[in-house]
Every structure is written in structure tokens, then in C-alpha cells.
Amino acid sequence: MRKKIVAGNWKMNMNLQEGVALAKELNEVLTADKPNCDVVICTPFIHLATVAQFLNQDVIGLGAENCADKVKGAFTGEVSAEMVKSTGAQYVILGHSERREYYKETPEILKEKVQLALANGLKVIFCIGESLEEREANKQNEVVKAELEGSVFNLSAEDFAKIIIAYEPIWAIGTGKTATAEQAEEIHAYIRSCVADKYGAKVADDTSILYGGSCKASNAPELFAKPDIDGGLIGGASLKCADFKGIIDAWKK
Ligand code: PEP
């Protein structure tokens, strides 16, 4: 059975003290009122080692938002998958549209990152999704399939089982515009069919596919009620404990 997951993506927000305070608050709230799904917080690198020390990892998983496409060495400013793992983190987000666009991360670079993350025992939250122009040209299926083929469909079925897919239409990220639950379900079902074509029905059925893009407590119940939507990757609404908890609680409705 695939997992239901709500993952937060803090992006470049919060200094160390603010981030630690939010993680502590979430830890207390979710330890007292256990979620009905897996919860993960993906934080800037600087928070990981500190947060890992007090997080109740039976209740909240911890992840990074990126890792390097190289093993180690003279790559000033980079943070390797091994370094991420050594902090106590278990997850990493790769392929986020902001990294693809602003940092020119190509499918080939992402393929390297995915392989290094898996080789170091990290689970990968792999983001895919189309731009507004692509959606208007009805190319969303083509785009997501190419993104899967370009960076993760080279993996063995055993490795692919460690991939969580996050479908994030770029036009819905941080814009307040959410895909309707029907639009999201349609493409999630298509993504699952691509996984089935590549790895078979069992693997496809076991793959968690999250929706991301202006997801909040008010729209999460409708999105999560769809059969192929297994949870959310949450940006803005993961920065406040009550907002994030509201989305997590959508799995209790
Ligand atoms: C994201 O960037 O992963 C995201 C889903 O952002 P937001 O929830 O703010 O749209």
C-alpha cells in the first residue's frame, strides 16, 4: 500500500532560531495529536543537524531541499547527499521547478542527484510539472512524462520504490491558484499510468504521488479525497504550524 504523505518545503525562509522554533512547535503538536499520514519537513541545510536532534522521527521525517550532483571535493558551496544523510535527514527534494528554472538544473544533472541521493540512503521527493504556457498548449502530459523519463525512469524498480513523486504545476506554485481537484486527479492518474507502463501495475500502485501548488487547509480535503492524490508538497502553508497542521488533518476528514 502506498503512503499518504504531507511534506513541507520551507524554501529559503527562516533563520536557524526561527526554523528550530517552528520544528519544535510542530514536533510537540504532532506528538500530542498523531497524524494519519507520514509528515516530512524539508528545511534549508543549516537547520538539518539541529532539528534532527530533537525531532520525534516516528512522527515527523526530515529532509533537505537539494543536494549536489557530485560526490565530494572541490565544489565550493555545495552540499553532498552524503553530508545531508549525515545530519540525520532521510529525504531530499529534487527537481523543484525553482531549481530547474533559476539554477538551470537539467534532466541530466537531476539524474546524477537522484542517483547520489539514493546511493546515500535518502528517499527522493522528485518534482515534476508544467508551466502555464505548456498547460495552455495542452502539453502537460508530455512534459511530466519527459521529466520522469529524463531523470528517474533509468532507475531499477527497487530504486524507483524510494521515489515519491510531487506533481507541481508551476502556474500554481506560490500564486494562490490551485489546480482543481479534477485537473490534479486527471494528471496524477496519467503519471501513475506512466509508472505502470515502465515498472508495472504493482510498482505504480505503491508509488505515492503528491500534489503541490497553493495547497492549504481549505482545499486539501477535496484534493486528498481523489484516488490518485496521496498527499501534498506544501510551500507557503508549511511555514506556520497551524496552517501545516490544518493540511495534515485533511487526512482525518
Ligand atoms: C512548492 O514550491 O513546493 C509549493 C507547493 O509552494 P506553495 O505551496 O507555496 O505553492
mmCIF file of N, CA, C and O and ligand atoms in Angstrom, residues 9 11 93 96-98 127 168 172-176 211-215 233-238, ligand 1:
data_model
loop_
_atom_site.group_PDB
_atom_site.id
_atom_site.type_symbol
_atom_site.label_atom_id
_atom_site.label_comp_id
_atom_site.label_asym_id
_atom_site.label_seq_id
_atom_site.Cartn_x
_atom_site.Cartn_y
_atom_site.Cartn_z
ATOM 1 N N ASN A 9 7.931 22.230 2.339
ATOM 2 C CA ASN A 9 9.134 22.744 1.679
ATOM 3 C C ASN A 9 9.325 24.175 2.157
ATOM 4 O O ASN A 9 8.615 25.072 1.713
ATOM 5 N N LYS A 11 11.710 26.203 1.702
ATOM 6 C CA LYS A 11 12.442 27.067 0.750
ATOM 7 C C LYS A 11 13.472 27.911 1.514
ATOM 8 O O LYS A 11 13.984 27.472 2.534
ATOM 9 N N ILE A 93 14.358 16.796 -1.472
ATOM 10 C CA ILE A 93 13.551 17.234 -2.619
ATOM 11 C C ILE A 93 14.505 17.448 -3.791
ATOM 12 O O ILE A 93 15.543 18.107 -3.638
ATOM 13 N N HIS A 96 12.791 20.460 -8.073
ATOM 14 C CA HIS A 96 11.808 21.528 -7.881
ATOM 15 C C HIS A 96 11.913 22.523 -9.041
ATOM 16 O O HIS A 96 13.009 22.826 -9.508
ATOM 17 N N SER A 97 10.767 23.052 -9.468
ATOM 18 C CA SER A 97 10.769 23.945 -10.646
ATOM 19 C C SER A 97 11.622 25.192 -10.408
ATOM 20 O O SER A 97 12.176 25.755 -11.357
ATOM 21 N N GLU A 98 11.729 25.634 -9.139
ATOM 22 C CA GLU A 98 12.578 26.809 -8.874
ATOM 23 C C GLU A 98 14.039 26.476 -9.140
ATOM 24 O O GLU A 98 14.799 27.308 -9.628
ATOM 25 N N CYS A 127 10.143 16.333 -8.038
ATOM 26 C CA CYS A 127 9.098 17.244 -8.514
ATOM 27 C C CYS A 127 9.042 17.310 -10.034
ATOM 28 O O CYS A 127 10.081 17.393 -10.706
ATOM 29 N N GLU A 168 3.687 19.266 -9.405
ATOM 30 C CA GLU A 168 3.515 20.671 -9.025
ATOM 31 C C GLU A 168 3.400 21.524 -10.287
ATOM 32 O O GLU A 168 4.425 21.864 -10.894
ATOM 33 N N ALA A 172 0.759 27.102 -10.399
ATOM 34 C CA ALA A 172 0.028 27.079 -9.118
ATOM 35 C C ALA A 172 0.955 27.285 -7.927
ATOM 36 O O ALA A 172 0.490 27.378 -6.795
ATOM 37 N N ILE A 173 2.274 27.356 -8.162
ATOM 38 C CA ILE A 173 3.203 27.452 -7.025
ATOM 39 C C ILE A 173 3.305 28.888 -6.535
ATOM 40 O O ILE A 173 3.718 29.777 -7.283
ATOM 41 N N GLY A 174 2.894 29.079 -5.299
ATOM 42 C CA GLY A 174 3.021 30.392 -4.653
ATOM 43 C C GLY A 174 2.147 31.462 -5.287
ATOM 44 O O GLY A 174 2.301 32.647 -5.016
ATOM 45 N N THR A 175 1.197 31.073 -6.136
ATOM 46 C CA THR A 175 0.382 32.055 -6.853
ATOM 47 C C THR A 175 -1.004 32.196 -6.258
ATOM 48 O O THR A 175 -1.743 33.109 -6.612
ATOM 49 N N GLY A 176 -1.376 31.250 -5.381
ATOM 50 C CA GLY A 176 -2.730 31.250 -4.849
ATOM 51 C C GLY A 176 -3.693 30.523 -5.786
ATOM 52 O O GLY A 176 -4.844 30.280 -5.451
ATOM 53 N N TYR A 211 0.460 16.214 -4.533
ATOM 54 C CA TYR A 211 0.121 17.432 -5.274
ATOM 55 C C TYR A 211 0.762 18.627 -4.572
ATOM 56 O O TYR A 211 0.737 18.728 -3.338
ATOM 57 N N GLY A 212 1.318 19.539 -5.357
ATOM 58 C CA GLY A 212 1.869 20.771 -4.778
ATOM 59 C C GLY A 212 1.485 21.975 -5.614
ATOM 60 O O GLY A 212 1.493 21.909 -6.850
ATOM 61 N N GLY A 213 1.167 23.072 -4.945
ATOM 62 C CA GLY A 213 0.812 24.303 -5.635
ATOM 63 C C GLY A 213 -0.362 24.956 -4.933
ATOM 64 O O GLY A 213 -1.513 24.588 -5.162
ATOM 65 N N SER A 214 -0.028 25.910 -4.039
ATOM 66 C CA SER A 214 -1.049 26.659 -3.292
ATOM 67 C C SER A 214 -2.040 25.750 -2.563
ATOM 68 O O SER A 214 -3.232 26.034 -2.485
ATOM 69 N N CYS A 215 -1.517 24.644 -2.043
ATOM 70 C CA CYS A 215 -2.355 23.742 -1.249
ATOM 71 C C CYS A 215 -2.489 24.335 0.156
ATOM 72 O O CYS A 215 -1.515 24.812 0.725
ATOM 73 N N LEU A 233 2.812 18.392 -1.309
ATOM 74 C CA LEU A 233 4.078 19.074 -1.029
ATOM 75 C C LEU A 233 3.692 20.542 -0.855
ATOM 76 O O LEU A 233 3.111 21.155 -1.757
ATOM 77 N N ILE A 234 4.017 21.070 0.302
ATOM 78 C CA ILE A 234 3.440 22.336 0.739
ATOM 79 C C ILE A 234 4.530 23.387 0.919
ATOM 80 O O ILE A 234 5.460 23.181 1.713
ATOM 81 N N GLY A 235 4.408 24.508 0.225
ATOM 82 C CA GLY A 235 5.381 25.588 0.382
ATOM 83 C C GLY A 235 4.922 26.560 1.449
ATOM 84 O O GLY A 235 5.096 26.343 2.653
ATOM 85 N N GLY A 236 4.284 27.659 1.014
ATOM 86 C CA GLY A 236 3.896 28.742 1.921
ATOM 87 C C GLY A 236 3.184 28.278 3.185
ATOM 88 O O GLY A 236 3.486 28.749 4.290
ATOM 89 N N ALA A 237 2.262 27.364 3.026
ATOM 90 C CA ALA A 237 1.456 26.935 4.180
ATOM 91 C C ALA A 237 2.202 25.976 5.106
ATOM 92 O O ALA A 237 1.629 25.502 6.088
ATOM 93 N N SER A 238 3.480 25.706 4.819
ATOM 94 C CA SER A 238 4.242 24.867 5.769
ATOM 95 C C SER A 238 5.042 25.737 6.742
ATOM 96 O O SER A 238 5.735 25.221 7.612
HETATM 97 C C1 PEP B 1 6.304 24.360 -3.614
HETATM 98 O O1 PEP B 1 7.014 25.240 -4.054
HETATM 99 O O2 PEP B 1 6.743 23.199 -3.469
HETATM 100 C C2 PEP B 1 4.916 24.713 -3.295
HETATM 101 C C3 PEP B 1 3.989 23.793 -3.389
HETATM 102 O O3 PEP B 1 4.674 26.019 -2.935
HETATM 103 P P1 PEP B 1 3.272 26.689 -2.485
HETATM 104 O O4 PEP B 1 2.564 25.700 -1.598
HETATM 105 O O5 PEP B 1 3.666 27.922 -1.759
HETATM 106 O O6 PEP B 1 2.509 26.944 -3.751
#
